[in-house]
CSV table of C-alpha atoms in Angstrom, one decimal:
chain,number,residue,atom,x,y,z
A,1,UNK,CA,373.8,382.0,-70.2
A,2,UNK,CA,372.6,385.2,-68.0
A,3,UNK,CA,369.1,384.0,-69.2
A,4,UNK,CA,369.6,380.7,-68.4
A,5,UNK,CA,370.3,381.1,-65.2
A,6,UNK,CA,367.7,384.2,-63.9
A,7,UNK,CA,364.8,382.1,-65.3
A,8,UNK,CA,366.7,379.1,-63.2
A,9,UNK,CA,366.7,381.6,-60.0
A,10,UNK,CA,363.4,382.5,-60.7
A,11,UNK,CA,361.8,379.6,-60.9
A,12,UNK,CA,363.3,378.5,-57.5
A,13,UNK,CA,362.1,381.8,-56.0
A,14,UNK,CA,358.5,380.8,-57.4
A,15,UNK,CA,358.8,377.4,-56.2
A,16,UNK,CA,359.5,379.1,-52.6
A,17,UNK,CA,356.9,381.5,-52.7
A,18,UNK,CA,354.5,378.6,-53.9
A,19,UNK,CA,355.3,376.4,-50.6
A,20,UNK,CA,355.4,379.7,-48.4
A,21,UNK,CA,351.9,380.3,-49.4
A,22,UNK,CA,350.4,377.0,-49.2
A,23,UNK,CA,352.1,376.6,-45.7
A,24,UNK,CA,350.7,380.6,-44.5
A,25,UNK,CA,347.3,379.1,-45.3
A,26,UNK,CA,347.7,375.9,-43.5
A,27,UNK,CA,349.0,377.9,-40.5
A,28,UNK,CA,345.9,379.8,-40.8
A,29,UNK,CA,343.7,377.6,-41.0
A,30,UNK,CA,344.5,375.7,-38.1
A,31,UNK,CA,344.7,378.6,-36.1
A,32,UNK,CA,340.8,379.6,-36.7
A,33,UNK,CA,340.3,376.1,-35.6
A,34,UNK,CA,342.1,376.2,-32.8
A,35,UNK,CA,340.4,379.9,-32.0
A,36,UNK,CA,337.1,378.4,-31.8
A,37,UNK,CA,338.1,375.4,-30.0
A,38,UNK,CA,339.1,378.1,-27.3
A,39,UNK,CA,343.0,376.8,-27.2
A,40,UNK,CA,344.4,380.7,-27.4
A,41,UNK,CA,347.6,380.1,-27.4
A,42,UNK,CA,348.0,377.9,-30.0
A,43,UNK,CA,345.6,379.9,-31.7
A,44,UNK,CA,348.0,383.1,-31.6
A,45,UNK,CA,351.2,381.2,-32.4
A,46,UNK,CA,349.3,379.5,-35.6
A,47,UNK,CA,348.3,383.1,-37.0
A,48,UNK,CA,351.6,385.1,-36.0
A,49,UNK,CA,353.3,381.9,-38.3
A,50,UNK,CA,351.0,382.4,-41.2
A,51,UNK,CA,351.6,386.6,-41.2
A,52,UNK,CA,355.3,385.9,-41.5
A,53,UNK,CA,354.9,383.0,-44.4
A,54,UNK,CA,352.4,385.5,-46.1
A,55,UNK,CA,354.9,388.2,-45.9
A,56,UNK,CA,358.0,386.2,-46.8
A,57,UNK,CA,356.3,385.0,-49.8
A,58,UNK,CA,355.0,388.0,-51.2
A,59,UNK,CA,357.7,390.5,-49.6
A,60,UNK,CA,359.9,390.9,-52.8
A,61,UNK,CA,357.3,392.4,-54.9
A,62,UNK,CA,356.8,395.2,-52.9
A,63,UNK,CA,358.9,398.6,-54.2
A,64,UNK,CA,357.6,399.9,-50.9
A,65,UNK,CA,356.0,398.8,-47.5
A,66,UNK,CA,354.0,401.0,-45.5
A,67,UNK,CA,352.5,400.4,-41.9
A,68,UNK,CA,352.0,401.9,-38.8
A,69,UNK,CA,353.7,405.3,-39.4
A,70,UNK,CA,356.7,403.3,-40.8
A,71,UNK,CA,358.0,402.7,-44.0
A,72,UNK,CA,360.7,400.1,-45.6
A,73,UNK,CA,362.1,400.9,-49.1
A,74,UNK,CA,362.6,397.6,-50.6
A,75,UNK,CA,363.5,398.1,-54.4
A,76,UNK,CA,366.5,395.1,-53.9
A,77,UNK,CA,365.6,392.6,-50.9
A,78,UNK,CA,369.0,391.4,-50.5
A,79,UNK,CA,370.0,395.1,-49.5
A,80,UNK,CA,367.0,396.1,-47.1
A,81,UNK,CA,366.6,392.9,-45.4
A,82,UNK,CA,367.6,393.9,-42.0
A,83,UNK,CA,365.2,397.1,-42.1
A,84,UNK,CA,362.4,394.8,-43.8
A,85,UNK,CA,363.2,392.4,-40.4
A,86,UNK,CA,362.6,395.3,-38.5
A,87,UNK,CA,359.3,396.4,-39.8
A,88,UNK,CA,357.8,392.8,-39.6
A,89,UNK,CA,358.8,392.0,-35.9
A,90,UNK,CA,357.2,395.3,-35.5
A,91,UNK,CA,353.9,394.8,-37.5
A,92,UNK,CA,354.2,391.2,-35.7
A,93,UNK,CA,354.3,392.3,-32.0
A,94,UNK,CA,351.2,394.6,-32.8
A,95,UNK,CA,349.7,391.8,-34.9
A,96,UNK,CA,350.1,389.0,-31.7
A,97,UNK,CA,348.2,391.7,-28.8
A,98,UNK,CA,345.8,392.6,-31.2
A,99,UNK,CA,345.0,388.9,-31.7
A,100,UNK,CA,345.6,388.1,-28.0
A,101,UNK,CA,343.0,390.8,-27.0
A,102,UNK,CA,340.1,390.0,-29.3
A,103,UNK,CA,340.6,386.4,-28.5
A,104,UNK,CA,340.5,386.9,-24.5
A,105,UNK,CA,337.7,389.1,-24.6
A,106,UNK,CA,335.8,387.0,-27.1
A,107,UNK,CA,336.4,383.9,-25.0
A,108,UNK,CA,335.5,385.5,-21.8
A,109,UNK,CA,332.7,388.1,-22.8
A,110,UNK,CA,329.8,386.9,-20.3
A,111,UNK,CA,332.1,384.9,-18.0
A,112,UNK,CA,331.3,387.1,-14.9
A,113,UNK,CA,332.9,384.6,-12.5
A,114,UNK,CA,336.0,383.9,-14.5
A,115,UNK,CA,337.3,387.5,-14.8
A,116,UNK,CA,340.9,388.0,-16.4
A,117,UNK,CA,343.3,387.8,-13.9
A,118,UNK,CA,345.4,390.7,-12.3
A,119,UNK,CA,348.7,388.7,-14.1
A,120,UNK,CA,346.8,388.6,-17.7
A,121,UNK,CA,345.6,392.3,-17.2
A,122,UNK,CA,349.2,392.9,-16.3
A,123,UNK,CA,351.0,390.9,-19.0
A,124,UNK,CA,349.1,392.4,-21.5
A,125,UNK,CA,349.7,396.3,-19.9
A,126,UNK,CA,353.4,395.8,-20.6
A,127,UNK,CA,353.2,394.1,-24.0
A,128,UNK,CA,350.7,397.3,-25.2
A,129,UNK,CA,353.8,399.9,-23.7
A,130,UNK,CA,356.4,398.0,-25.4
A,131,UNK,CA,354.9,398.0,-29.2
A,132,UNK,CA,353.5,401.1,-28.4
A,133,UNK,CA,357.0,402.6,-27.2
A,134,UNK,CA,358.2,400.8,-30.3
A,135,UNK,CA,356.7,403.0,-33.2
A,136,UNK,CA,357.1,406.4,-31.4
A,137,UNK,CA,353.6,406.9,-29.5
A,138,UNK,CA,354.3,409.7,-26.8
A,139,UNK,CA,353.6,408.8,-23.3
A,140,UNK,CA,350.0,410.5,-22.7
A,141,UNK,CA,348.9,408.0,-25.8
A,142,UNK,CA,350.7,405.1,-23.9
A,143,UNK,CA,348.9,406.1,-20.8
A,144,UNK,CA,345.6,406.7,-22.3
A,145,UNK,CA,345.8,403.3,-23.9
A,146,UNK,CA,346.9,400.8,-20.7
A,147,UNK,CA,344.1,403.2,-18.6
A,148,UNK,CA,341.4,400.7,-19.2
A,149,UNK,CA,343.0,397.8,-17.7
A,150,UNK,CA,345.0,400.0,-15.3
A,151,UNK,CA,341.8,401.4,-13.5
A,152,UNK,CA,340.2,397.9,-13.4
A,153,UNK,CA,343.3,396.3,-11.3
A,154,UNK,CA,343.1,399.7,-9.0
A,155,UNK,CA,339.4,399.1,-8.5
A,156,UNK,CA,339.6,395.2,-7.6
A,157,UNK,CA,342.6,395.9,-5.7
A,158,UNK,CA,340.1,398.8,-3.6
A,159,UNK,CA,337.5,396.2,-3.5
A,160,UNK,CA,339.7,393.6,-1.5
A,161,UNK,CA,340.8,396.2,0.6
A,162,UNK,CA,337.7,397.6,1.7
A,163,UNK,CA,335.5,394.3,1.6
A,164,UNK,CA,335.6,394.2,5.4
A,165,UNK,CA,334.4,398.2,5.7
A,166,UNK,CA,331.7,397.5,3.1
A,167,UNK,CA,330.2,394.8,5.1
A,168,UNK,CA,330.4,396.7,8.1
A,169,UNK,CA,328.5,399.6,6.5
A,170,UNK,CA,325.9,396.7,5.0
A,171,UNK,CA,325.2,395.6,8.5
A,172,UNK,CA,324.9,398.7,10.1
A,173,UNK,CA,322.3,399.8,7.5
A,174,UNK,CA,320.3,396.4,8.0
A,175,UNK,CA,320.2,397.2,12.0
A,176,UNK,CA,318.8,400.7,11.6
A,177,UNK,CA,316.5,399.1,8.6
A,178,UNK,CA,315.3,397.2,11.7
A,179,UNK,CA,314.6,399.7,13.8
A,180,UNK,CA,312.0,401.3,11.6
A,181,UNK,CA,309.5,398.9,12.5
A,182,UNK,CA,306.4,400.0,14.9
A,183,UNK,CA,304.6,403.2,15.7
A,184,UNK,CA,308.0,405.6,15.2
A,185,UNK,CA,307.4,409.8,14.6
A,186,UNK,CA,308.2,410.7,11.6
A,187,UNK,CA,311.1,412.9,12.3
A,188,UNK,CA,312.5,409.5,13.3
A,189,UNK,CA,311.9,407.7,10.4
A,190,UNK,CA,313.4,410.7,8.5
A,191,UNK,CA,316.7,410.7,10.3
A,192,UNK,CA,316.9,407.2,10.2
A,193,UNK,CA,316.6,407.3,6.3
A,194,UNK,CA,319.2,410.1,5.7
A,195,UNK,CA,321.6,407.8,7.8
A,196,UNK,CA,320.8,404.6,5.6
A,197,UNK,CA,321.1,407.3,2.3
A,198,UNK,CA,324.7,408.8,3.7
A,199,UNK,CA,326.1,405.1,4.4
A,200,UNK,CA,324.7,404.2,0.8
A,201,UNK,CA,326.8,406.9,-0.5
A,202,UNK,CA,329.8,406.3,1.5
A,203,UNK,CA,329.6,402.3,0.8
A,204,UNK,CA,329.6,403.4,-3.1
A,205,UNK,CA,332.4,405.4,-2.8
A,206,UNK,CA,334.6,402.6,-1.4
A,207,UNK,CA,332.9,400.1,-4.5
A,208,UNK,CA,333.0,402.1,-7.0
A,209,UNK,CA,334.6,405.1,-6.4
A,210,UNK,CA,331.7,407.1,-6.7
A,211,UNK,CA,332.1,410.9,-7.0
A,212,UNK,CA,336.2,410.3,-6.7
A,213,UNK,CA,338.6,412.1,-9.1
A,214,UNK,CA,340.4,409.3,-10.5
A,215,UNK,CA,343.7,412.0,-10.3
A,216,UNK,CA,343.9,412.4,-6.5
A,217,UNK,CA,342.9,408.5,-6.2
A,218,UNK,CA,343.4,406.8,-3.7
A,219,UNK,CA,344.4,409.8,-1.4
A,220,UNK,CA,340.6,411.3,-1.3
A,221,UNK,CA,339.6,407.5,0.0
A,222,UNK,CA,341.9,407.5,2.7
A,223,UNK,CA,341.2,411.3,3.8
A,224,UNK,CA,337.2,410.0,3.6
A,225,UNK,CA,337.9,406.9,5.8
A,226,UNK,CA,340.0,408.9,8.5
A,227,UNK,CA,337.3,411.5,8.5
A,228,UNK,CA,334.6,411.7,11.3
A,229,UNK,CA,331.8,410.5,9.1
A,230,UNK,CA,332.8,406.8,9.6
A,231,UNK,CA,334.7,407.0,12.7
A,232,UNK,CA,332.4,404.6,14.4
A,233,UNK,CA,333.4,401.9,12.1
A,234,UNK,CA,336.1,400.0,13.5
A,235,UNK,CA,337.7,399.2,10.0
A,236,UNK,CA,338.1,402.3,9.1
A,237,UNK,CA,341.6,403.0,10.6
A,238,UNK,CA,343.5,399.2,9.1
A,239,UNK,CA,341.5,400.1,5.6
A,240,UNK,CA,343.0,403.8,5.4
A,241,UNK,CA,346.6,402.1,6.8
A,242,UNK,CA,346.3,399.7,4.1
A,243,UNK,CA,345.6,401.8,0.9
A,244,UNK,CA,347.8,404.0,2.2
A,245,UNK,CA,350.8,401.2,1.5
A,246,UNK,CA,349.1,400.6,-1.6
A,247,UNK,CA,348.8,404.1,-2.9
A,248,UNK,CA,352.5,404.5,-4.5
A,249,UNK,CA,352.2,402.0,-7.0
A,250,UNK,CA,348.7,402.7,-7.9
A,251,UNK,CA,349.9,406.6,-9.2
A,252,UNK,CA,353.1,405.0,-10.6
A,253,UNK,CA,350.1,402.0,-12.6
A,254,UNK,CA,348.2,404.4,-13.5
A,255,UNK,CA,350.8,406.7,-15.2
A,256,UNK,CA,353.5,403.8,-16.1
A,257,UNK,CA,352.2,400.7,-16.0
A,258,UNK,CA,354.6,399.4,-13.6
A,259,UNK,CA,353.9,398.1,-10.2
A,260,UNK,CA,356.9,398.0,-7.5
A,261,UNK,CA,355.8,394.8,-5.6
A,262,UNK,CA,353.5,393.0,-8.7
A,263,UNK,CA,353.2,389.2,-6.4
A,264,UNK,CA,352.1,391.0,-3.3
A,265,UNK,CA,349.3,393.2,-5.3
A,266,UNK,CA,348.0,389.8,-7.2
A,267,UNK,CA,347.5,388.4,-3.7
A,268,UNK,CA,345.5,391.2,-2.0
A,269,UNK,CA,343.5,391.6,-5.6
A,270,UNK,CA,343.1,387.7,-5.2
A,271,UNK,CA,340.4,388.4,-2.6
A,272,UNK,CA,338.5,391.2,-4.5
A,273,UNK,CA,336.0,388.7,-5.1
A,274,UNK,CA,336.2,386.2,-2.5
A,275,UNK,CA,333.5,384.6,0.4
């Protein structure tokens, strides 16, 4: 009778495991169709389904799972369940960014004038902490992971800021470009070129941050746009006032990943690339 009814339980278990499969591989499926028609989301949703079919259909002949630094004893299911739960939400969260990512920068690689937005870049910063925070990683790793996305919204929000200097820097190089024309000496010609080279520098500096430790940022901008070196620009003064008010949550980005006011930094990085 014990016989009877383990093989009765078993074969319902296989029948289960059967339909679990096929349905994992349908989920799959559709999602690699849906990844190359470019519909992400659906995409992401399609694959994180078929990861937890495949692992509910295959879970119970594990004796032992290990991932990520983890590890989820599972000699009887019915009396790990909850940790096995555990170990899958996590392996799922890492699963869904890692997917997410490869899928953004796959769809936008080349797209030069569709950028990922400050939001996305954002989004994504605090899903990385969380799964991250979730399996232990100390805060230097956390910080050395979000940095790539964290110096990117800094920079565009630097660009936006300083468009109006930049421009003003490009014109007054074009006007003493002009003056270079005719019978000049040459000690003229010389001086005129160190002044185009210096404004070169200084206009790469507020691009690119050229020469600027990334640890004292943005502090050694402002102290170079309220030195005497571009006092004769009349930008200079509003830009330094406004990366000043910036400057508190770009140290707290960079080192947490947080920003005190995200809608109003959106809407000045908005203009990074603007006419």
């Amino acid at each position: 009778m014990n016989i009877s009814k383990w093989f009765s339980r078993q074969t319902i278990y296989n029948a289960i495991a059967a339909l679990l499969l096929i349905a994992g591989c349908v989920c799959l499926v559709l999602g690699v169709i849906a990844a190359i028609d470019w519909k992400i989301s659906p995409a992401l949703s399609l694959m994180g389904a078929a990861l937890v079919l495949f692992f509910a259909a295959t879970v119970e002949r594990f004796e032992t799972l290990k991932g990520l630094g983890m590890e989820a004893k599972l000699a009887t299911l019915d009396g790990k369940i909850d940790e096995a739960s555990r170990l899958l939400n996590q392996i799922k969260m890492v699963a869904e960014i890692t997917g997410k990512t490869s899928l953004s920068m796959y769809a936008q690689a080349g797209r030069i004038t569709d950028p990922p937005s400050h939001e996305e870049m954002y989004e994504l910063i605090g899903k990385v902490k969380e799964s991250l925070q979730s399996i232990g990683s100390s805060p230097a790793t956390i910080q050395e992971a979000i940095q790539p996305c964290t110096r990117i919204m800094q920079h565009e929000l630097t660009r936006a800021i300083t468009k109006a200097m930049v421009k003003e820097i490009h014109t007054k190089q074009h006007e003493i470009r002009n003056t270079l024309g005719g019978t000049q000496t040459a000690d003229f010609v010389n001086n005129q070129m160190r002044e185009i080279e210096r404004l070169e520098e200084i206009r790469l500096q507020l691009l690119h941050s050229n020469g600027l430790a990334q640890n004292s940022y943005p502090d050694n901008l402002i102290a170079l746009l309220r030195s005497d070196s571009v006092s004769n620009f009349n930008s200079a003064g509003e830009t330094a006032n406004e990366l000043e008010h910036f400057a508190d949550q770009m140290r707290v980005l960079r080192h947490t990943g947080k920003l005190a006011s995200p809608d109003k930094w959106f809407a000045r990085a908005r203009e990074a690339y603007s006419r």
